[in-house]
Short mmCIF file of C-alpha atoms in Angstrom, two decimals:
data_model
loop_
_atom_site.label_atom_id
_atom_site.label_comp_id
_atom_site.label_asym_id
_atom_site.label_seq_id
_atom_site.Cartn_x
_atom_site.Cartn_y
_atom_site.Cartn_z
CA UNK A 27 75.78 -229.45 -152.22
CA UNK A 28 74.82 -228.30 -155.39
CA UNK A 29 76.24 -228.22 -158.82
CA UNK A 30 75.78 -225.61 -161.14
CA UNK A 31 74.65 -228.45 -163.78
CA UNK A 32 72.18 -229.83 -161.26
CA UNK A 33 70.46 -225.99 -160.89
CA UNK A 34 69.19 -226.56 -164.89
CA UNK A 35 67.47 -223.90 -167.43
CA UNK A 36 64.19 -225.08 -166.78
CA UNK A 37 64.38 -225.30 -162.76
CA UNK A 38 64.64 -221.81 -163.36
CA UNK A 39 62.34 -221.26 -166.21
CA UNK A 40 59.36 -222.65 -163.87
CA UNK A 41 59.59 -219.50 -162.00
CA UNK A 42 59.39 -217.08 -164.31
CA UNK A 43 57.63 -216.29 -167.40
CA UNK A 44 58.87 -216.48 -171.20
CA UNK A 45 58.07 -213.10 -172.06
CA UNK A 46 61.03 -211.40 -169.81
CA UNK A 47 63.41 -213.77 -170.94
CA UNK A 48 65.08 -212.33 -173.49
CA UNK A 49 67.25 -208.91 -171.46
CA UNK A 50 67.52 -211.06 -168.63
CA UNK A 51 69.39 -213.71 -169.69
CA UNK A 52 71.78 -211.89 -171.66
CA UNK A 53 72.44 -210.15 -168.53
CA UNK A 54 72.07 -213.20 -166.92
CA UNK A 55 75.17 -215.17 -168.76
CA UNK A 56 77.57 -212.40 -167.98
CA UNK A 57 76.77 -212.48 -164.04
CA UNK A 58 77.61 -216.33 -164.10
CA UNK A 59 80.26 -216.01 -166.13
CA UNK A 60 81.51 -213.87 -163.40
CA UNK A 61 80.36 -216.02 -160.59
CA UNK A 62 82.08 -219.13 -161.99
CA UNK A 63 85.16 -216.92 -162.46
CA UNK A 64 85.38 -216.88 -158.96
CA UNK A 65 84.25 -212.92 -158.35
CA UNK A 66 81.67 -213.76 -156.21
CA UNK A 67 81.67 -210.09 -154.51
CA UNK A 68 81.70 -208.03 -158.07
CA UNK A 69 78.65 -210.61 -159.26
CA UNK A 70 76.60 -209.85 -155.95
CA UNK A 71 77.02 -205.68 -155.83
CA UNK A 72 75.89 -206.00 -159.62
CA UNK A 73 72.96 -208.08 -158.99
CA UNK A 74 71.97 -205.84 -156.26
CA UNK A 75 72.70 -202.73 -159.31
CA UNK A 76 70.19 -204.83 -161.69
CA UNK A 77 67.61 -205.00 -158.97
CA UNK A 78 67.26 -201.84 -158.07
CA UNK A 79 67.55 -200.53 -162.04
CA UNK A 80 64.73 -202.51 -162.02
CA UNK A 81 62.45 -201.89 -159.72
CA UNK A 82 62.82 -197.95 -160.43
CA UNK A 83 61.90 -199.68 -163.83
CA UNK A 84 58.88 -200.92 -162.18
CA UNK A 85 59.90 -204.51 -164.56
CA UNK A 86 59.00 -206.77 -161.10
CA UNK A 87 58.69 -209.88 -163.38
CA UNK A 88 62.16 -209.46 -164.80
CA UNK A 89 63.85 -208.12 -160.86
CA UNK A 90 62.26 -211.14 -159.29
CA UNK A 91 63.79 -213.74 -161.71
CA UNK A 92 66.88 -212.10 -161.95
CA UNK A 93 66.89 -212.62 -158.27
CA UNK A 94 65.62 -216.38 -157.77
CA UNK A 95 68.23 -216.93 -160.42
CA UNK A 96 71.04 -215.30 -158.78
CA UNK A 97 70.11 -216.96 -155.39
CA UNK A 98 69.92 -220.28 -156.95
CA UNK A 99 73.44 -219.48 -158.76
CA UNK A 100 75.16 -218.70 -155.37
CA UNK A 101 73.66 -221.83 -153.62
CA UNK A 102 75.57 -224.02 -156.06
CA UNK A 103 78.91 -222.37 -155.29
CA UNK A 104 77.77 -222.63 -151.46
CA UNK A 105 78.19 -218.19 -150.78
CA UNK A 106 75.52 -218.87 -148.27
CA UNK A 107 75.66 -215.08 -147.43
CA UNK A 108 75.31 -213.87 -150.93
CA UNK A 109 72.61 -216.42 -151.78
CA UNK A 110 70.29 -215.58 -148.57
CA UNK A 111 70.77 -211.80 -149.59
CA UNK A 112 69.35 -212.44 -153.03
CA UNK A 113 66.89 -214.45 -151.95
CA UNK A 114 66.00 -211.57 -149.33
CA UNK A 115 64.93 -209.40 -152.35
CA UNK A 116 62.87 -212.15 -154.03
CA UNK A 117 60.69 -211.15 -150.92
CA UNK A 118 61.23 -208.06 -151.09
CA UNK A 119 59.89 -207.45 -155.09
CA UNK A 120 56.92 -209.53 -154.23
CA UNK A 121 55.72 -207.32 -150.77
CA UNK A 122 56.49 -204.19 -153.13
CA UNK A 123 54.75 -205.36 -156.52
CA UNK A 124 52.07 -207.01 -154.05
CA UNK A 125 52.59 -209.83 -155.68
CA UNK A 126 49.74 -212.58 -155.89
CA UNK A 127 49.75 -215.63 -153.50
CA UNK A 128 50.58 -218.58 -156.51
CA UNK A 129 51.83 -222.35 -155.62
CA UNK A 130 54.34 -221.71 -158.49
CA UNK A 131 55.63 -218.78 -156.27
CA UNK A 132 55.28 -220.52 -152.98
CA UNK A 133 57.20 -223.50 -154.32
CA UNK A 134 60.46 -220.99 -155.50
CA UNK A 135 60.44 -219.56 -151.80
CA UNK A 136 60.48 -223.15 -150.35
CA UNK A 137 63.34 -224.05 -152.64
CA UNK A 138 65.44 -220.80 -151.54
CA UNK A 139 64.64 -221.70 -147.93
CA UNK A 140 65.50 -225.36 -148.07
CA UNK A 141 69.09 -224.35 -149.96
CA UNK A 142 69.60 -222.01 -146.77
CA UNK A 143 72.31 -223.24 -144.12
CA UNK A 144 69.52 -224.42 -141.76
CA UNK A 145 71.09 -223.03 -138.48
CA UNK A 146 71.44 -219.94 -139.92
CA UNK A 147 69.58 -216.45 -138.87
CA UNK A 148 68.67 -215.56 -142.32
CA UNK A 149 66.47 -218.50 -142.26
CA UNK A 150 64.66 -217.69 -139.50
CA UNK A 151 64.43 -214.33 -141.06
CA UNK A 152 63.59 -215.80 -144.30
CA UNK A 153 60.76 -217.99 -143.32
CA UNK A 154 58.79 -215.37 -141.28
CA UNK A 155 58.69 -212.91 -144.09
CA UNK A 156 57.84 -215.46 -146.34
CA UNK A 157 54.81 -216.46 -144.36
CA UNK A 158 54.03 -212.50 -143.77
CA UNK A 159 53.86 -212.01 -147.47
CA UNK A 160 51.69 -214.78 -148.09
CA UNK A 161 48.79 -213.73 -146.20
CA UNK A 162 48.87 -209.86 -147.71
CA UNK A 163 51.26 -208.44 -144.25
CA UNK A 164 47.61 -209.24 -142.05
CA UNK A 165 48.57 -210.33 -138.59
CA UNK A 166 47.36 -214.29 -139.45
CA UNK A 167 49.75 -216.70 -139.76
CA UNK A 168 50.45 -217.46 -143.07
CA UNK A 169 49.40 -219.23 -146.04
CA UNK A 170 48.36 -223.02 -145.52
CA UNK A 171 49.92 -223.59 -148.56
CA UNK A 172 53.30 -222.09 -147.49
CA UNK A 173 53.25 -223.96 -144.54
CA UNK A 174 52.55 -227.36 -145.60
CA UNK A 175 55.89 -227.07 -148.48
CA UNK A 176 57.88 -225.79 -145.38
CA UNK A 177 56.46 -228.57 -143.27
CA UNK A 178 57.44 -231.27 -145.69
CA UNK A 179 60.85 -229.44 -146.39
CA UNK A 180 61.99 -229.61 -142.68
CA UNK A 181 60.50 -233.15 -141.99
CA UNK A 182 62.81 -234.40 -144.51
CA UNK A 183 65.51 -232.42 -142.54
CA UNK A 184 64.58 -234.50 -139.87
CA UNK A 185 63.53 -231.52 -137.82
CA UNK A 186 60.47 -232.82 -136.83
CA UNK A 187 59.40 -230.13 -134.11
CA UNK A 188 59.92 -227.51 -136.69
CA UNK A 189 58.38 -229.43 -138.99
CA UNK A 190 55.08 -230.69 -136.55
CA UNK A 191 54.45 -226.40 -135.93
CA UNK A 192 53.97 -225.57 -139.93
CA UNK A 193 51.83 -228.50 -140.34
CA UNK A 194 49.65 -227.86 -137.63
CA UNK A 195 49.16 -224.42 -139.47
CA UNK A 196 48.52 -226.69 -142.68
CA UNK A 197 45.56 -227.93 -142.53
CA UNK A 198 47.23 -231.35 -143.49
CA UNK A 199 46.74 -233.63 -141.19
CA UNK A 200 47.66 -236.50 -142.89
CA UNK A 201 50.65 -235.38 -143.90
CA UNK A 202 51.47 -234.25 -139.67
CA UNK A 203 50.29 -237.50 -139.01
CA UNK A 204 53.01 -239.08 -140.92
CA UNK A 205 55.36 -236.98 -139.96
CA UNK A 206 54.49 -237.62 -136.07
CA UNK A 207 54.58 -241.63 -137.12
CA UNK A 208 58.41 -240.96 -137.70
CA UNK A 209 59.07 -238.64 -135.61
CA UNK A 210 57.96 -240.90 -132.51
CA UNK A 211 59.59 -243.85 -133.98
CA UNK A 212 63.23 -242.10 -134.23
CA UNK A 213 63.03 -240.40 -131.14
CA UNK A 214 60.23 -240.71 -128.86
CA UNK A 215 59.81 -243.82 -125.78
CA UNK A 216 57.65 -246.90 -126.87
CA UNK A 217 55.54 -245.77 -124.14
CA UNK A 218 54.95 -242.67 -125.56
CA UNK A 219 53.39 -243.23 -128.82
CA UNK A 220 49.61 -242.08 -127.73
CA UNK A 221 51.53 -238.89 -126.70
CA UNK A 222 52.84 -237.79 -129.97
CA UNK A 223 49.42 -237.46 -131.64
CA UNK A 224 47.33 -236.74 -128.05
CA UNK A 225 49.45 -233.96 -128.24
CA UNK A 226 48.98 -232.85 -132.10
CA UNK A 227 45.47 -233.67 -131.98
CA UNK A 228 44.76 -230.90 -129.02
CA UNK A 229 46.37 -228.19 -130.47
CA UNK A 230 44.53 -229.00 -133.52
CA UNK A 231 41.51 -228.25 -131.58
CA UNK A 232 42.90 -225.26 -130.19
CA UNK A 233 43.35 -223.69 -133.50
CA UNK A 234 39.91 -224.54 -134.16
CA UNK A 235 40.72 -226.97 -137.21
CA UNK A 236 38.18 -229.95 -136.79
CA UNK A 237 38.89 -231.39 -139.29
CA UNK A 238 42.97 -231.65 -138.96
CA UNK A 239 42.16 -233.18 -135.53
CA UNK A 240 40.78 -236.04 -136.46
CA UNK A 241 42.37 -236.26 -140.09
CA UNK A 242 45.71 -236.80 -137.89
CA UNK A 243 44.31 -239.04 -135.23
CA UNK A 244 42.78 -241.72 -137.47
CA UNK A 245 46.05 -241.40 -140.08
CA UNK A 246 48.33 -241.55 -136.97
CA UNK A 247 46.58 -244.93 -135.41
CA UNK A 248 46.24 -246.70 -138.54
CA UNK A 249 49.86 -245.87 -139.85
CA UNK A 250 51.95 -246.37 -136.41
CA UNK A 251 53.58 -249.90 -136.19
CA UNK A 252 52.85 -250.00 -132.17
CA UNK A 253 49.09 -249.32 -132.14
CA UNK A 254 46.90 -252.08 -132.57
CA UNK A 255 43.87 -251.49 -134.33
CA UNK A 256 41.08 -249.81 -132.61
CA UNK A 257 39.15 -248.07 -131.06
CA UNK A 258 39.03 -249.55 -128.50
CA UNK A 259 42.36 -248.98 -128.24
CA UNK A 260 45.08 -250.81 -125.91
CA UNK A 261 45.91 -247.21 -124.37
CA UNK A 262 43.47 -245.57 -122.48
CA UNK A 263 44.72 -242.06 -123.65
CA UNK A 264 44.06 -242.91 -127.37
CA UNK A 265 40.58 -243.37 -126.49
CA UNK A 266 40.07 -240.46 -124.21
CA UNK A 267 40.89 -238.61 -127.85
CA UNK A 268 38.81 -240.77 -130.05
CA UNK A 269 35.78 -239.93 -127.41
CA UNK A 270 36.97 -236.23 -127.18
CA UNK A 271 36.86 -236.03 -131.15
CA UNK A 272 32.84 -237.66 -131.22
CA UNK A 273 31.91 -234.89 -128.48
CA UNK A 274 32.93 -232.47 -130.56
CA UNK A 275 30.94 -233.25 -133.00
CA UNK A 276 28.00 -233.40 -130.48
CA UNK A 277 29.24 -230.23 -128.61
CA UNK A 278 27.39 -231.31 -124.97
CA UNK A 279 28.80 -229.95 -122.12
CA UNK A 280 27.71 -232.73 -120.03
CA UNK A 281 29.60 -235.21 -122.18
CA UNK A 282 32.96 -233.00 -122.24
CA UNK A 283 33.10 -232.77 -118.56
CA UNK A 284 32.42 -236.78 -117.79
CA UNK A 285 34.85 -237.67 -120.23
CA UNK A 286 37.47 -235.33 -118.44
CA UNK A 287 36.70 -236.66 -115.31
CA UNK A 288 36.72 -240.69 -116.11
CA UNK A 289 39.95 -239.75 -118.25
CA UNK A 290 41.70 -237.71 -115.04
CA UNK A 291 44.74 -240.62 -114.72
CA UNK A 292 45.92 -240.11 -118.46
CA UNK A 293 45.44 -236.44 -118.19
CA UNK A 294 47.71 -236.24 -115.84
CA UNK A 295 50.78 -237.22 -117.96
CA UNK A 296 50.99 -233.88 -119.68
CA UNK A 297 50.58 -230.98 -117.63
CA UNK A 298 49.35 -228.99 -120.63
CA UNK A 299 46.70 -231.80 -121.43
CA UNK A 300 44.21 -229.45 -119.08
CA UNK A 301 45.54 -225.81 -120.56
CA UNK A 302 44.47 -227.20 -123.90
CA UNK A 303 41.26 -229.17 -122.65
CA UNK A 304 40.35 -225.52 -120.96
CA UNK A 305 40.45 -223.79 -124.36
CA UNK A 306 38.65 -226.59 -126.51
CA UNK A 307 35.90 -226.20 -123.38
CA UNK A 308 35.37 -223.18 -124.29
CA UNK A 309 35.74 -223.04 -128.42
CA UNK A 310 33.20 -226.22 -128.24
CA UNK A 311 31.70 -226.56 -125.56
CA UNK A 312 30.20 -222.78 -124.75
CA UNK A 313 32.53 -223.48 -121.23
CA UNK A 314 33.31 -219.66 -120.14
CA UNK A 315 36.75 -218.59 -119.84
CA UNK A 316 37.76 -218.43 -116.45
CA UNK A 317 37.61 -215.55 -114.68
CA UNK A 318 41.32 -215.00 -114.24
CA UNK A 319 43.51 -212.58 -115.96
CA UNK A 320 44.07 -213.70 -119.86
CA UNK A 321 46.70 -216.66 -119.49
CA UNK A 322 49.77 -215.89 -117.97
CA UNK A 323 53.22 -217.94 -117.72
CA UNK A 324 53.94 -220.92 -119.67
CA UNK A 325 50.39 -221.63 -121.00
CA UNK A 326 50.28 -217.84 -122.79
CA UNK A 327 53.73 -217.95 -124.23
CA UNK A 328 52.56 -221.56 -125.45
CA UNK A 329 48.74 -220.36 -127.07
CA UNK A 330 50.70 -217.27 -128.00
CA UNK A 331 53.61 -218.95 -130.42
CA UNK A 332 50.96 -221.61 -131.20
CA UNK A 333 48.33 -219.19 -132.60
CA UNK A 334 50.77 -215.96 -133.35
CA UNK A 335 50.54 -213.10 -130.31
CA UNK A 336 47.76 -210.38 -130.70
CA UNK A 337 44.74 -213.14 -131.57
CA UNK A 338 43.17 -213.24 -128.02
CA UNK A 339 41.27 -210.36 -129.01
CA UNK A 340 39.39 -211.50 -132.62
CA UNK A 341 39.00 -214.68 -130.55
CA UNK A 342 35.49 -213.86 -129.40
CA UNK A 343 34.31 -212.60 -132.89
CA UNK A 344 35.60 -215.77 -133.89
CA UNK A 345 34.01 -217.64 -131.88
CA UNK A 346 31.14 -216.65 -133.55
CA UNK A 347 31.56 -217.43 -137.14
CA UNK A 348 33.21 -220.60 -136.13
CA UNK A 349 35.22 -220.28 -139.82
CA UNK A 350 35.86 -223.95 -141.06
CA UNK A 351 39.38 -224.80 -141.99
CA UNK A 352 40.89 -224.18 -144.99
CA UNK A 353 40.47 -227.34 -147.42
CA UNK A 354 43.83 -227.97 -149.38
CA UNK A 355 43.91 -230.26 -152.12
#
């Protein structure tokens, strides 16, 4: 819970600029006046007056603010509904001015998003037109960047499944590995701890990012308190993963398919171990899809929400330019 001291001048300052200050705030002072007054309903019809007064004004800068502001200003008074509305049409002025991808701006969205109630539908709503915006509306999945602040946002929430799907769409891996460290301490089985990053490191591979794969696997095995130092490791699935990630480096066929087969006991623990093995066969490995219709059932719902529905198709030119991952610093 926020007070309206905690929410200072200059947390707001950082996300906007100087030069609209001026009409704004004395617009500003008269809406919080009003707010601490108690009118919360009168305060939120005129914000939504100012907004659209300015946006016919084409002032974006100054409609924005006014906006983050406002949001920020119902969050410490907890009118969740107001707040979420506001912070609805920060969105909105930035997929209408076509505003520019910034960290500054990507930071303000992450702070509206972690004041949200978190079981609410406007976050949900929130998120996935945040991460729209940030990659210009295209049908990829957002803006590494974006994902990472949401990732760390939600692992602090302790939602660490949440949390695990933005930062596989990161490109930090340390960060997922650390993340996965805690996650499998608080609520995973002792005997599952080569699970939590077996599992991470796959799907890294899946989404073609390399280098997250093994950024997370050598973060997760150094970090965990239950893995003694390797490789070799004490659990044979760890190494089938520290093999899998030195094949694919090599990319031989011949290599992939022993290692599968000597490995076929610890495969068997997660009956999507050999979904995901199928794909990385094929993104590494030149293995040809198999000949049955694209993947149905559980496996396509699972590729689909892990790499965003409508990709099968720029797979193959993809395939081809084998794009590296996005580096974040």
């Amino acid at each position: 819970s926020w007070s309206a001291a905690t929410m200072s001048e200059q947390e707001s300052l950082r996300c906007s600029s100087a030069r609209n200050r001026g009409g704004v705030q004395r617009v500003e002072g008269k809406l919080r006046a009003s707010v601490e007054k108690g009118d919360y309903y009168e305060a939120h019809q005129m914000y939504r007056t100012l907004y659209f007064r300015y946006m016919s004004q084409a002032k974006h800068a100054e409609a924005r603010e006014l906006m983050y502001n406002g949001a920020l200003l119902f969050f410490s008074y907890n009118q969740q509904n107001s707040a979420a509305d506001l912070s609805m049409l920060v969105l909105e002025v930035l997929e209408k001015s076509k505003g520019k991808v910034e960290d500054e701006i990507l930071e303000c969205l992450v702070k509206l998003f972690s004041l949200m109630d978190q079981n609410s539908p406007e976050r949900v709503a929130f998120v996935s037109r945040a991460l729209k915006w940030s990659t210009g509306g295209s049908g990829k999945l957002g803006h590494p960047r974006l994902h990472q602040l949401l990732a760390l946002t939600l692992w602090k929430e302790q939602n660490y499944s949440e949390s695990r799907y933005h930062f596989l769409h990161s490109s930090d891996g340390e960060g997922c590995a650390q993340m996965l460290v805690e996650y499998s301490a608080s609520r995973g089985f002792h005997s599952e701890v080569d699970m939590f990053v077996a599992q991470a490191v796959l799907q890294f591979l899946c989404l073609k990012n390399k280098n997250g794969a093994s950024v997370v696997f050598s973060t997760y095995t150094e970090k965990h308190p239950s893995i003694e130092k390797g490789p070799p490791f004490v659990q044979p699935l760890l190494n089938f993963i520290w093999f899998l990630l030195l094949a694919v480096d090599g990319g031989k066929l011949t290599v992939f398919t022993v290692l599968c087969e000597q490995y076929k006991p610890s495969l068997k623990r997660d009956p999507m171990y050999n979904e995901y093995l199928d794909r990385i066969g094929q993104l590494f490995f030149g293995v040809p899809p198999k000949q049955s219709p694209s993947y149905g059932g559980l496996l396509g719902n699972l590729l689909n929400s892990l790499m965003g529905s409508g990709e099968e198709d720029d797979m193959a030119e993809e395939a081809q330019e084998d794009s590296s991952p996005i580096e974040l610093d």
